mmCIF file of C-alpha atoms and ligand atoms in Angstrom:
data_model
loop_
_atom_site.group_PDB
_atom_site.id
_atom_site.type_symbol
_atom_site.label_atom_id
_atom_site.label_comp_id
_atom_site.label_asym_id
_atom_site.label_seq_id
_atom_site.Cartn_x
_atom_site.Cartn_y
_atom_site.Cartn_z
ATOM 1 C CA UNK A 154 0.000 0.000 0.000
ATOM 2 C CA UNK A 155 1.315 2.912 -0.912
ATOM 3 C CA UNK A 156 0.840 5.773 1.624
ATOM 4 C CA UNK A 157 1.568 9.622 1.145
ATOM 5 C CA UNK A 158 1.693 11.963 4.282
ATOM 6 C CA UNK A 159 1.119 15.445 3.818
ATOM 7 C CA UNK A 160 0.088 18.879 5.963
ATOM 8 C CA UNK A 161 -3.361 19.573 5.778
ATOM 9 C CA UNK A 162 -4.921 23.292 6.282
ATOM 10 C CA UNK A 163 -8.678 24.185 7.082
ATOM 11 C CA UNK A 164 -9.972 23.209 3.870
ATOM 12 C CA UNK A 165 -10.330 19.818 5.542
ATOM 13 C CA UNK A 166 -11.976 20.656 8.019
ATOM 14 C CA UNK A 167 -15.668 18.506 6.402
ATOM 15 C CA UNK A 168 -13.806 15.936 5.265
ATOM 16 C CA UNK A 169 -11.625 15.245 8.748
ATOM 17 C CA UNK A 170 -15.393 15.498 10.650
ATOM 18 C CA UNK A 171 -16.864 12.655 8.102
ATOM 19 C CA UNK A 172 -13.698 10.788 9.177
ATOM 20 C CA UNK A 173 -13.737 10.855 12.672
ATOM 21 C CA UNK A 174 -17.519 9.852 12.560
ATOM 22 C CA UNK A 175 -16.608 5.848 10.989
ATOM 23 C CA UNK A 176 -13.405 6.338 13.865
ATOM 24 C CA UNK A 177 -14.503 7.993 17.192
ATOM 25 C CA UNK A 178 -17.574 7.923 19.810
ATOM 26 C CA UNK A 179 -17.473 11.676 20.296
ATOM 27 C CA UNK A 180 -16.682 12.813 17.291
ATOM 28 C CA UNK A 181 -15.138 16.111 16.469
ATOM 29 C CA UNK A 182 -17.451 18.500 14.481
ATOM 30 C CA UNK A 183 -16.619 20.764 11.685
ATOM 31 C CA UNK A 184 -16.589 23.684 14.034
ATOM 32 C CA UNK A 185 -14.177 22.115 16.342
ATOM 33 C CA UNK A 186 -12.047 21.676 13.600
ATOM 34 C CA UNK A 187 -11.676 24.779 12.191
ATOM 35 C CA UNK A 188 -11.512 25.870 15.396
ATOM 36 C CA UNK A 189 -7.825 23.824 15.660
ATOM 37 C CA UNK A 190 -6.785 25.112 12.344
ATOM 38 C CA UNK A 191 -6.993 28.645 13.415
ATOM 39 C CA UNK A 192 -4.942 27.441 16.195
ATOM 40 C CA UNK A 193 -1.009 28.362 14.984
ATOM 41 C CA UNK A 194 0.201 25.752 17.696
ATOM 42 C CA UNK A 195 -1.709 23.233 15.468
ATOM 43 C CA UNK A 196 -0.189 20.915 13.565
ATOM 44 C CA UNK A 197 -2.258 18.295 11.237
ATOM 45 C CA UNK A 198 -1.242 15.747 8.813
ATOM 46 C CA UNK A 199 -3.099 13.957 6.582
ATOM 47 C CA UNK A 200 -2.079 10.490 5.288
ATOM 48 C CA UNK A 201 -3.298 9.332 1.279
ATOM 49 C CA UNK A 202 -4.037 6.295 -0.308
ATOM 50 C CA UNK A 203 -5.021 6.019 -4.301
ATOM 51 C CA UNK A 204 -5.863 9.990 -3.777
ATOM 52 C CA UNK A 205 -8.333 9.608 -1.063
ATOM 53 C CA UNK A 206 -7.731 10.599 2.567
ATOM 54 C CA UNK A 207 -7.388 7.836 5.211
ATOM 55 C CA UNK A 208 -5.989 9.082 7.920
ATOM 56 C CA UNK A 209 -5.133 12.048 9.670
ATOM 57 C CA UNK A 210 -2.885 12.883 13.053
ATOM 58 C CA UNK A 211 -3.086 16.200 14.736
ATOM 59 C CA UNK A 212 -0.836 17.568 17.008
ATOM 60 C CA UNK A 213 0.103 20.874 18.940
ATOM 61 C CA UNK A 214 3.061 22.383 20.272
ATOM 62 C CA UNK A 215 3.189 24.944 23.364
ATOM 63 C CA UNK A 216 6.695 25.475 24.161
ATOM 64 C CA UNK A 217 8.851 22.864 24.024
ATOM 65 C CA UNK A 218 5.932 20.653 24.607
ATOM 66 C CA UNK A 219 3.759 18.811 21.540
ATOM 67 C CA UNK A 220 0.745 16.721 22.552
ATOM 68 C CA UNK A 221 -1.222 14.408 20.022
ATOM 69 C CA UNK A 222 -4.805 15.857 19.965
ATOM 70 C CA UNK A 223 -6.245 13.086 17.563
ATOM 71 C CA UNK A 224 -5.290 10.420 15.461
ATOM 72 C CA UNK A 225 -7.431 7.922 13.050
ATOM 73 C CA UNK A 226 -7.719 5.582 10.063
ATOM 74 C CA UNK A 227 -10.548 4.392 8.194
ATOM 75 C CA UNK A 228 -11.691 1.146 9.916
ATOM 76 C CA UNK A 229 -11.000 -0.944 6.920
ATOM 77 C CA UNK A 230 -7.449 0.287 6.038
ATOM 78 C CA UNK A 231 -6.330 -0.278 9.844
ATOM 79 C CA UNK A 232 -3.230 -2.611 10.352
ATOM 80 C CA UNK A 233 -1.760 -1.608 6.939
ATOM 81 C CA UNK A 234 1.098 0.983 8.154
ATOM 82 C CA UNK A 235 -0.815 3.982 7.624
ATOM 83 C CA UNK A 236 -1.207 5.211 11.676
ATOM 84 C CA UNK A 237 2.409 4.115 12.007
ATOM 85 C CA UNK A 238 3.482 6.859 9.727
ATOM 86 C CA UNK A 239 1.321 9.917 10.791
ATOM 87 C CA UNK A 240 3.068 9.070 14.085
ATOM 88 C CA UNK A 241 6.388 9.072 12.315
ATOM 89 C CA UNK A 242 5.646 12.459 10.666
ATOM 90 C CA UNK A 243 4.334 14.278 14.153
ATOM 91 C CA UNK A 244 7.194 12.715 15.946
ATOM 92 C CA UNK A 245 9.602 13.701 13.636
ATOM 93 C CA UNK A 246 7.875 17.082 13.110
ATOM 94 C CA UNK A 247 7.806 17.892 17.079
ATOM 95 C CA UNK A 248 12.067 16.697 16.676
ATOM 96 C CA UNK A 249 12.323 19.571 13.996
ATOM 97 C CA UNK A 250 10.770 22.028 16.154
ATOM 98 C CA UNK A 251 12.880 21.352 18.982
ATOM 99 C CA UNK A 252 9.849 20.373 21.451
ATOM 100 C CA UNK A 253 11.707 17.919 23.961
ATOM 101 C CA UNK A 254 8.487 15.696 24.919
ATOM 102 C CA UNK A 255 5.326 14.896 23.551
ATOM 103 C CA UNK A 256 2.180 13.829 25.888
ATOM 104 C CA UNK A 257 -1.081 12.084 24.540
ATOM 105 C CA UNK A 258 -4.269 10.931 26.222
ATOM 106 C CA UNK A 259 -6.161 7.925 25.352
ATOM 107 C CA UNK A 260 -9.031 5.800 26.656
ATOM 108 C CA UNK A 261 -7.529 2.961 28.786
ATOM 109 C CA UNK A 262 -9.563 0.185 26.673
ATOM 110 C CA UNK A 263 -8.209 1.594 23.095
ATOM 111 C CA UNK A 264 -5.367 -1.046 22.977
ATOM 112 C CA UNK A 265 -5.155 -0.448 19.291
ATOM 113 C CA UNK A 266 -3.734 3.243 20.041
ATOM 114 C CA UNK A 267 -1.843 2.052 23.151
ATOM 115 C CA UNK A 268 0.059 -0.321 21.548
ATOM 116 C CA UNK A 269 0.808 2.292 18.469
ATOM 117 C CA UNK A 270 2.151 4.612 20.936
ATOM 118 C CA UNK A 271 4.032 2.103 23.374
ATOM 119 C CA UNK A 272 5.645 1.138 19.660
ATOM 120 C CA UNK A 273 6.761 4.748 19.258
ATOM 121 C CA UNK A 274 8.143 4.914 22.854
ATOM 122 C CA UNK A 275 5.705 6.613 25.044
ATOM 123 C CA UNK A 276 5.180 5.695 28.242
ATOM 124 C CA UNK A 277 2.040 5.887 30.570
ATOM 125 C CA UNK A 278 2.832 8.585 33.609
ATOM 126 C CA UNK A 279 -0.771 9.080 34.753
ATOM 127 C CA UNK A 280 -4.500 7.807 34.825
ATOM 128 C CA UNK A 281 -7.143 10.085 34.850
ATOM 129 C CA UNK A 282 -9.703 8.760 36.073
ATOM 130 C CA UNK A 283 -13.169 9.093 34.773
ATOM 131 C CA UNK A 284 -12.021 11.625 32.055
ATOM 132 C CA UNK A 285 -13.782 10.799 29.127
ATOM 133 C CA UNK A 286 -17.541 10.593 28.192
ATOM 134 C CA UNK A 287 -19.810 8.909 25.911
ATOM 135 C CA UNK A 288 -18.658 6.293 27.360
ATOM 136 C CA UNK A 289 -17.143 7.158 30.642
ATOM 137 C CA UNK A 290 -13.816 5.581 31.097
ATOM 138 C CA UNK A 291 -10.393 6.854 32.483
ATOM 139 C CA UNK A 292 -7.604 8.461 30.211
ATOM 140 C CA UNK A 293 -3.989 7.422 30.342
ATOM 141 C CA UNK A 294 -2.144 10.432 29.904
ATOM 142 C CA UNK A 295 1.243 9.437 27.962
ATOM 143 C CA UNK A 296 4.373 10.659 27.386
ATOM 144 C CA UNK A 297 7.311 10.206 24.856
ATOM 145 C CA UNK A 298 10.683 11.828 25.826
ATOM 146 C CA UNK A 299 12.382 13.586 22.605
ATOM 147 C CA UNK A 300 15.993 14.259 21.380
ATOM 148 C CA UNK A 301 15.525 17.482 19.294
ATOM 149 C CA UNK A 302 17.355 17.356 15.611
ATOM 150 C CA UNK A 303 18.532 20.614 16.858
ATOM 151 C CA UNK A 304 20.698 19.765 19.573
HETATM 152 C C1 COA B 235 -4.982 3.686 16.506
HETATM 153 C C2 COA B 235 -5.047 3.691 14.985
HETATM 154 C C3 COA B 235 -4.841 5.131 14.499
HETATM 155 C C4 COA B 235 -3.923 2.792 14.437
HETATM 156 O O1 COA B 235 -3.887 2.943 13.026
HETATM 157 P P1 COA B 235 -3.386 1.750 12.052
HETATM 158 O O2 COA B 235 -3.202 2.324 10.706
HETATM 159 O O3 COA B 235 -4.278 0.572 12.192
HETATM 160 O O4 COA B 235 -1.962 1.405 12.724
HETATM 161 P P2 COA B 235 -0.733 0.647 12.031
HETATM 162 O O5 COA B 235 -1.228 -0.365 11.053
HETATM 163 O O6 COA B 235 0.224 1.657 11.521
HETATM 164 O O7 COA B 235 -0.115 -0.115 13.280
HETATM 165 C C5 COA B 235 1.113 0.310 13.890
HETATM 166 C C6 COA B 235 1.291 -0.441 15.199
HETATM 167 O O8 COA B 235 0.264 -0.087 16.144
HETATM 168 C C7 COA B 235 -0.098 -1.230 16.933
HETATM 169 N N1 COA B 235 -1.468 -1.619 16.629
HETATM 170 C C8 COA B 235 -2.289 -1.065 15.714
HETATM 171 N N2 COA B 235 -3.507 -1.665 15.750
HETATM 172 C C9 COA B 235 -3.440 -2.617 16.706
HETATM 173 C C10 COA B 235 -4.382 -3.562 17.214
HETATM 174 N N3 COA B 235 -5.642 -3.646 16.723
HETATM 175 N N4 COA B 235 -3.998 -4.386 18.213
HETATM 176 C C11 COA B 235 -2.741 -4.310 18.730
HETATM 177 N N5 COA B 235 -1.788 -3.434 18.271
HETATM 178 C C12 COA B 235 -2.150 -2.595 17.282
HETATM 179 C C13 COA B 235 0.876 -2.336 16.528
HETATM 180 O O9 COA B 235 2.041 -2.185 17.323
HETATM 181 C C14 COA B 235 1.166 -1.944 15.075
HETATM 182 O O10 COA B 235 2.367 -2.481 14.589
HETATM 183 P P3 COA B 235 2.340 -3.917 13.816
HETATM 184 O O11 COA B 235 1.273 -3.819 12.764
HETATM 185 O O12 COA B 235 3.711 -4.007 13.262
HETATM 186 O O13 COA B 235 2.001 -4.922 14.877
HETATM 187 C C15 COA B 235 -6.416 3.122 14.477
HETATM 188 O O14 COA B 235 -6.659 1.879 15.131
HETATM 189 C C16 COA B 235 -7.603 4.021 14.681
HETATM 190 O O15 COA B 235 -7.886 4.896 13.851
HETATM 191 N N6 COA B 235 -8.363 3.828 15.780
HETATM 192 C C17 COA B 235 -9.567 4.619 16.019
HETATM 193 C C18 COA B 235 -9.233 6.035 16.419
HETATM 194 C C19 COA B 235 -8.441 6.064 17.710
HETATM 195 O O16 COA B 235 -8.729 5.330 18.641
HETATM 196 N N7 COA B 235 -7.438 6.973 17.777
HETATM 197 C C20 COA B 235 -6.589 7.124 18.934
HETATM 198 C C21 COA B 235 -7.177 7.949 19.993
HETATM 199 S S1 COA B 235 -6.972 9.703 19.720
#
């Protein structure tokens, strides 16, 4: 499968909110995603197959800090490579910036996201519990130490 990773801008915005829809319980509106595009400490990436959008991994930086807002395939082109390398490109993109960690939250029974994350280093520092909705569940927050390209 041939996969192309690119930066996405607000023109997405309809097409990331049909996305998240087939990928998320609470799904992110087009609202809320314009609203993170307007955002200059937002980063998002979108990841291609045949032409059509699959996947998409958004990310902000405050500081020297980056945190992974959001990250999704399509269900049916899961466990091809495709979340493996929107990770790549934010973790390499928070490197370039200099950001020396990179935190995350995710529901404790996603093991599909854990175990992309754990592969890409991060570690689990905290549980919060109770912290998401629809349904409630805890939150492990997660973090990735970084060696900046810079230094
Ligand atoms: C998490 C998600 C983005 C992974 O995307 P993906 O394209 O299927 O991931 P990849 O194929 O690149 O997998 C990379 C690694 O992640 C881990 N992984 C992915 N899916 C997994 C699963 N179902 N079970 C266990 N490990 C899994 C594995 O370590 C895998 O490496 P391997 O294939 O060599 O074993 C995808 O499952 C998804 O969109 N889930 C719904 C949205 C979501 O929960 N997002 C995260 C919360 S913000």
């Amino acid at each position: 499968m041939d996969i192309l990773v690119f930066r996405l801008n607000h023109t997405s915005s309809a097409e990331l909110a049909e996305l998240e829809k087939s990928c998320f319980s609470d799904p992110w509106t087009v609202g809320m995603f314009r609203d993170s595009f307007n955002d200059p400490l937002t980063r998002c990436f979108g990841a291609s197959v045949g032409g059509k959008t699959v996947g998409f991994g958004m990310m902000m930086a405050v500081a020297e800090e980056g945190e992974i807002l959001r990250i999704a395939v399509r269900p049916e082109l899961r466990r091809g490579g495709i979340g493996r390398a929107l990770m790549q490109t934010m973790v390499d993109a928070a490197a370039e910036e200099g950001l020396t960690s990179m935190t995350l939250e995710v529901r404790a029974s996603n093991i599909p996201a854990t175990e992309l994350y754990k592969a890409f280093g991060f570690e689990e520092i905290a549980i919060r519990k109770n912290y998401y909705e629809h349904p409630t569940e805890d939150a492990r927050i997660m973090e990735k130490k970084l060696c900046s390209y810079s230094q």
